Coordinates of C-alpha atoms and ligand atoms in Angstrom, one line a residue:
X489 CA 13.0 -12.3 -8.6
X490 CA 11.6 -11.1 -4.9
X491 CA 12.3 -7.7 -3.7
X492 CA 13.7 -8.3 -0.4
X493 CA 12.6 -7.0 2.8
X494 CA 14.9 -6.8 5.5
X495 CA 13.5 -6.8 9.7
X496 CA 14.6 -6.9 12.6
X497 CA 13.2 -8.0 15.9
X498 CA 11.4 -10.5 13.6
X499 CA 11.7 -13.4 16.3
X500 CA 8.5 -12.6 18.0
X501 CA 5.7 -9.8 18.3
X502 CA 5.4 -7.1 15.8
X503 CA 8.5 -8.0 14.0
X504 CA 7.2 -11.7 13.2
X505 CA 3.8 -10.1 12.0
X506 CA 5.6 -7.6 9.6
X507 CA 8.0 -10.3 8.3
X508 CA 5.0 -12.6 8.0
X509 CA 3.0 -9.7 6.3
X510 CA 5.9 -8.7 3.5
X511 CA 6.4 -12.5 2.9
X512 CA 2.6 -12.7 2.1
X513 CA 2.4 -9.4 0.0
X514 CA 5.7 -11.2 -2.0
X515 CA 9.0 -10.0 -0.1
X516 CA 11.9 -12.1 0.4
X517 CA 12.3 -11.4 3.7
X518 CA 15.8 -11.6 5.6
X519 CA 15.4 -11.3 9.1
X520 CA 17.6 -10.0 12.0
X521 CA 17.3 -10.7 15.8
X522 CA 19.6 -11.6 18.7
X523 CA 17.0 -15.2 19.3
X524 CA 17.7 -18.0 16.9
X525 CA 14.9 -20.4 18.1
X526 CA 12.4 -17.4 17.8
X527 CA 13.4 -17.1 14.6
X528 CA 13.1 -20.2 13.2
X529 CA 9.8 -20.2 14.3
X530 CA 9.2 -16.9 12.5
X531 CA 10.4 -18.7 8.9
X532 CA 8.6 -22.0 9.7
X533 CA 5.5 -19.7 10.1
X534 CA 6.6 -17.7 6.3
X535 CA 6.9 -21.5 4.8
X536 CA 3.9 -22.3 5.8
X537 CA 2.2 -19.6 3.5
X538 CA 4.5 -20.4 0.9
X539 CA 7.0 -17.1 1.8
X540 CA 10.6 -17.3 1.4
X541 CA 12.6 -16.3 4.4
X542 CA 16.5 -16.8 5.8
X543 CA 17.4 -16.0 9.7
X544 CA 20.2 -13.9 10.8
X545 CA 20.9 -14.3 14.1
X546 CA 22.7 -11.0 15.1
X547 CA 23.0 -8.4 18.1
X548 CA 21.7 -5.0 16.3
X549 CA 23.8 -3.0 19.1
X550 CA 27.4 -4.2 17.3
X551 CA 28.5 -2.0 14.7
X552 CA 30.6 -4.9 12.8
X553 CA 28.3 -7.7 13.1
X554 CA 25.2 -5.5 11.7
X555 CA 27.7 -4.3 8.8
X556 CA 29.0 -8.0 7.8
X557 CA 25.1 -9.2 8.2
X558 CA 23.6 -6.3 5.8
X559 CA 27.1 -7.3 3.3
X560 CA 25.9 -11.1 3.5
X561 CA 22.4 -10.3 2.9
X562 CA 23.3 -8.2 0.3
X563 CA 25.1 -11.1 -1.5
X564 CA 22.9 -14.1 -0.3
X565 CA 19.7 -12.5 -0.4
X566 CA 19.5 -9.6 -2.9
X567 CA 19.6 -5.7 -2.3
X568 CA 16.9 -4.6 0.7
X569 CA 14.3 -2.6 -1.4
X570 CA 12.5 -2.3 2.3
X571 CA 14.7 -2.3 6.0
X572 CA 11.8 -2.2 8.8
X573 CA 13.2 -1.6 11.9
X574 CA 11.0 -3.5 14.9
X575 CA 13.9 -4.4 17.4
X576 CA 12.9 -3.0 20.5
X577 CA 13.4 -3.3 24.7
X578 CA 11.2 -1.3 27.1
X579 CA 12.5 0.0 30.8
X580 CA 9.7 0.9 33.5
X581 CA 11.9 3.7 35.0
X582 CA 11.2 7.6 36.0
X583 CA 15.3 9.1 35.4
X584 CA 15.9 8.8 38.9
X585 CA 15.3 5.1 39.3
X586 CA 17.1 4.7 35.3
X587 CA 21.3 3.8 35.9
X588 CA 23.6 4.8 33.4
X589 CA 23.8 1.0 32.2
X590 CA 19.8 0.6 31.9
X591 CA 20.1 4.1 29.8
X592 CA 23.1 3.1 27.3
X593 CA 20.9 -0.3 26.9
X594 CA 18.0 1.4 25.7
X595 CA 19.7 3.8 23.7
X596 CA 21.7 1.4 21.9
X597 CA 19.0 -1.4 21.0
X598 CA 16.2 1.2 20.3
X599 CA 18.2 3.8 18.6
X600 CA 21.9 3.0 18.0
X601 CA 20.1 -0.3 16.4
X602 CA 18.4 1.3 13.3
X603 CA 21.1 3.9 12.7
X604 CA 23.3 0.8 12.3
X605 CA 21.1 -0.9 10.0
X606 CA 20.0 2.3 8.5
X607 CA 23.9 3.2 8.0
X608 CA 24.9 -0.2 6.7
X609 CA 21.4 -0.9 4.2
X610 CA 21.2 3.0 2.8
X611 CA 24.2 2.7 0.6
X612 CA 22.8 -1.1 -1.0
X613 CA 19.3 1.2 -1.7
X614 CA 21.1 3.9 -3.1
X615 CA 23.3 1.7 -5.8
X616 CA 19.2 0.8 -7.0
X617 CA 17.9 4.1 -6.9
X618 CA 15.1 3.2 -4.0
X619 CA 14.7 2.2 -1.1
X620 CA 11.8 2.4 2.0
X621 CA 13.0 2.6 5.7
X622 CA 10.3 2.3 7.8
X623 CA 11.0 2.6 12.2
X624 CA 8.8 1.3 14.5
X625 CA 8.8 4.2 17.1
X626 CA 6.0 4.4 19.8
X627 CA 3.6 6.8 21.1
X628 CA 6.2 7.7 24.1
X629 CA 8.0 8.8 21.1
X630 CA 4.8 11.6 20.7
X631 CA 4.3 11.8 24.3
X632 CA 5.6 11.7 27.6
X633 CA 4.7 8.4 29.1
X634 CA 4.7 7.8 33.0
X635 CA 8.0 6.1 33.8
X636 CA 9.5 5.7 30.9
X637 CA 12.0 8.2 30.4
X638 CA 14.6 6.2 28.4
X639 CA 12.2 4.6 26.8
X640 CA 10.6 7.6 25.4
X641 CA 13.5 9.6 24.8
X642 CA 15.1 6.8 22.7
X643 CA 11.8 6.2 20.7
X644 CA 11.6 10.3 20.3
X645 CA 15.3 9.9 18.9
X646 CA 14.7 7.1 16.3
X647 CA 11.6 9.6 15.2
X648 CA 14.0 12.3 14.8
X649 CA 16.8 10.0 13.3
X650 CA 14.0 9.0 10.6
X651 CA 13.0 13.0 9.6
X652 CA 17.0 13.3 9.4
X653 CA 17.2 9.9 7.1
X654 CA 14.0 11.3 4.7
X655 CA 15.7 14.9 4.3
X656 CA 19.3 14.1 3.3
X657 CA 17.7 11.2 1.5
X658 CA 14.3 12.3 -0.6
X659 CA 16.3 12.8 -3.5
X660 CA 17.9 9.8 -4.2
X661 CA 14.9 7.8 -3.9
X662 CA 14.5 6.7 -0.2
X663 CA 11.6 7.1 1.9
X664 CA 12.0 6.6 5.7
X665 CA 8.6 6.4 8.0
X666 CA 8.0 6.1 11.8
X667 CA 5.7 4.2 12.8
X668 CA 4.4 5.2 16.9
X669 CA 2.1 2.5 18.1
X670 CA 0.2 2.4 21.1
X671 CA -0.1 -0.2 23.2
X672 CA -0.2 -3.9 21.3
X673 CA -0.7 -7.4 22.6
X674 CA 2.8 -8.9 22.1
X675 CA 4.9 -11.3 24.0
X676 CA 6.5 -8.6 25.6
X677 CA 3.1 -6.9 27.0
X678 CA 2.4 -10.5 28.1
X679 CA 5.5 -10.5 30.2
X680 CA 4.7 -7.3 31.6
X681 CA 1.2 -8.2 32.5
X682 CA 2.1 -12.1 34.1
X683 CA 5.0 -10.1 36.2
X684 CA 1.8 -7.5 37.5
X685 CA 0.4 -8.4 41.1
X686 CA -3.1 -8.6 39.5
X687 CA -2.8 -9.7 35.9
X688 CA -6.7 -8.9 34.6
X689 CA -6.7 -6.0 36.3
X690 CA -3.3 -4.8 34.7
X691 CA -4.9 -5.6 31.4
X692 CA -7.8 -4.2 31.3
X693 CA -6.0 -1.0 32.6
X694 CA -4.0 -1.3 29.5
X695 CA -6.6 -1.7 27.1
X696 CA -8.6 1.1 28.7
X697 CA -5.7 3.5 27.3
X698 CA -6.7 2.9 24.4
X699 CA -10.1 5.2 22.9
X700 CA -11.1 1.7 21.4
X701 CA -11.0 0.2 24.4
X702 CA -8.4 -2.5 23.7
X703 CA -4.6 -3.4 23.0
X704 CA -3.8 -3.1 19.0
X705 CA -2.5 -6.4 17.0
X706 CA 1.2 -7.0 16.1
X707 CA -1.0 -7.5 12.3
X708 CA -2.5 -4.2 12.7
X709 CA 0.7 -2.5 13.0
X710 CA 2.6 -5.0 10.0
X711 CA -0.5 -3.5 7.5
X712 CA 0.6 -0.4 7.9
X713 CA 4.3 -1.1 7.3
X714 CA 3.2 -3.0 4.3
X715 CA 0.9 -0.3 2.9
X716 CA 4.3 2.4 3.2
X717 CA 6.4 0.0 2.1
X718 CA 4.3 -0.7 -1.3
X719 CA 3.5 1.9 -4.0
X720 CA 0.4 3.2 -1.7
X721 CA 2.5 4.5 0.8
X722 CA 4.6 6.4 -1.9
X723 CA 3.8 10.2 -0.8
X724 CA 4.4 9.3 2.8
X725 CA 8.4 10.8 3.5
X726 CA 9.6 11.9 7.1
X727 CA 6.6 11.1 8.8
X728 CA 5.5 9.9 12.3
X729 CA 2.4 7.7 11.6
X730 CA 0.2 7.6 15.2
X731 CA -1.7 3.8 15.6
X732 CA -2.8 4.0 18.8
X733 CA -6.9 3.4 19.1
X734 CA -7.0 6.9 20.0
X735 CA -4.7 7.3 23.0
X736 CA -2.6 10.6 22.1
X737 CA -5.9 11.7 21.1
X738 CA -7.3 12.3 24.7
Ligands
LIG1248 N1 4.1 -3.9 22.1 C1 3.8 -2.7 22.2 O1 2.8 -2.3 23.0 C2 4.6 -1.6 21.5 C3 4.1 -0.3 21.5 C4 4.8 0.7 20.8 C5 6.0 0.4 20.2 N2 6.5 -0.9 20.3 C6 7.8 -1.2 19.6 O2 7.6 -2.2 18.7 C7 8.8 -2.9 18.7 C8 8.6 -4.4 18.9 O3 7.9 -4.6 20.1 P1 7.2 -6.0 20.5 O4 6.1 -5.7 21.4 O5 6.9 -6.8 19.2 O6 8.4 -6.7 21.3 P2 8.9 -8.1 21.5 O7 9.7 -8.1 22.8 O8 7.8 -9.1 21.3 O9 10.0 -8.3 20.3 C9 11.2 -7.5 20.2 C10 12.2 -8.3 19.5 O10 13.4 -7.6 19.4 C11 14.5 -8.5 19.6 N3 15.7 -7.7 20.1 C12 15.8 -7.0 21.3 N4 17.0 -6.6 21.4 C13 17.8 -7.0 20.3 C14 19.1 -6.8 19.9 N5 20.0 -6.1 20.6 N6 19.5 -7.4 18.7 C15 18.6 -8.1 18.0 N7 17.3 -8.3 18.3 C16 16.9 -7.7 19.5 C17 14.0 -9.5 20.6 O11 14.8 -10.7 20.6 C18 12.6 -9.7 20.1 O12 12.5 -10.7 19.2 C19 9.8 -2.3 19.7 O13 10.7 -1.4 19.1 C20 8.8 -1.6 20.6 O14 9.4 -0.5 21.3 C21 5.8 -1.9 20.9

């Protein structure tokens, strides 16, 4: 039997990689998002390479529908060995232009999110004796990044939230990881860059954050969650990875 892999945000962009990634490498993947269509497009993608994967259409901001989601998974799918957490929204605000409904939005997809499915898959990996948690942060959770306060503070949070997880957990088995990208072509730097008044320069001023020079790959970012999900990654514990090109480096 597959170990299972559960992620989220899997309907599109870095979450489709890293599902498609784990399914390659061997995973049973069960995968969460709020967008059916996006992910049945995900799991025709994983049955195309021969992968196994089963769609769970489900807002990761509800406490009861992530716990009865992780319970059928659980009995459907098999124990997560592996939960990667890659459900994400962005808001382009300084705090003075952020409202207090634009704040508790971010906050609860970005960092309520994985302490729900952290919460409701931890106690599955503890009745095995292992488990790997792995949170896709972002470099604004490093760094201040120019208007994006929420943003940042919420992806500085789910860092924190993951050295928490590793501590209280190390013992029994369970590794949790933060993963901080920089910036990576997804659909939802594509929508940012069709809504700019001048879409080629927008992007080349996004790839010029970068040392390298250019925008990371959603695949880029899903090798390393597979390399510290696997044995490899087995002395990494409570740590913020950096995969940026360079761009905290400057
Ligand atoms: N693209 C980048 O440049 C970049 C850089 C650093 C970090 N990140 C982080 O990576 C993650 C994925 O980003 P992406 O670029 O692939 O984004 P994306 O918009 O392509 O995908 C995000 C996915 O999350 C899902 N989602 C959002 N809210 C949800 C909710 N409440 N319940 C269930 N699913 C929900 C969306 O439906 C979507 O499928 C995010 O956490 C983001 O902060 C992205």
């Amino acid at each position: 039997m597959s170990a299972v892999a559960v992620v989220t945000g899997a309907a599109s962009g870095i979450g489709r990689a890293t599902a498609l990634r784990l399914a390659r490498d061997g995973y049973e993947i069960a995968m969460m998002d709020l967008d059916d269509a996006g992910l049945a497009e995900t799991a025709t993608l994983i049955g195309e390479v021969g992968g196994l994967a089963r769609p769970f259409t489900v807002d990761l901001c509800d406490p009861l529908a992530v716990g009865s989601v992780t319970r059928e998974i659980a009995v459907t799918v098999g124990a997560p060995e592996v939960l990667v957490n890659v459900a994400g929204i962005g808001l382009a605000a300084t705090v003075l232009e952020t409202s207090d409904a634009d704040w508790n939005r971010v906050m609860a997809v970005n960092l309520t999110g994985p302490f729900l499915t952290i919460r409701a898959t931890l106690p599955l990996m503890l009745d095995r004796g292992s488990g790997v948690i792995v949170n896709i942060a972002s470099v604004g959770g490093q760094v201040g990044l120019a208007g994006r306060a929420a943003y940042c503070a919420s992806k500085a949070g789910l860092v924190g939230l993951t050295r928490a997880v590793a501590v209280d957990h190390a013992r029994e088995g369970i590794r949790c990881v933060a993963v901080c990208p920089g910036t990576v072509e997804t659909e939802w730097i594509g929508k940012i860059l069709s809504n700019a008044p001048d879409p080629v320069a927008a992007r080349a001023a996004m790839a010029a954050r970068q040392l390298d020079g250019r925008m990371g790959s959603p695949e880029e970012v899903a090798a390393m969650v597979a390399f510290l999900a696997g044995p490899e990654g087995r002395f990494v514990n409570g740590a913020a990875l950096v995969l940026d090109g360079g761009m905290t480096a400057a």
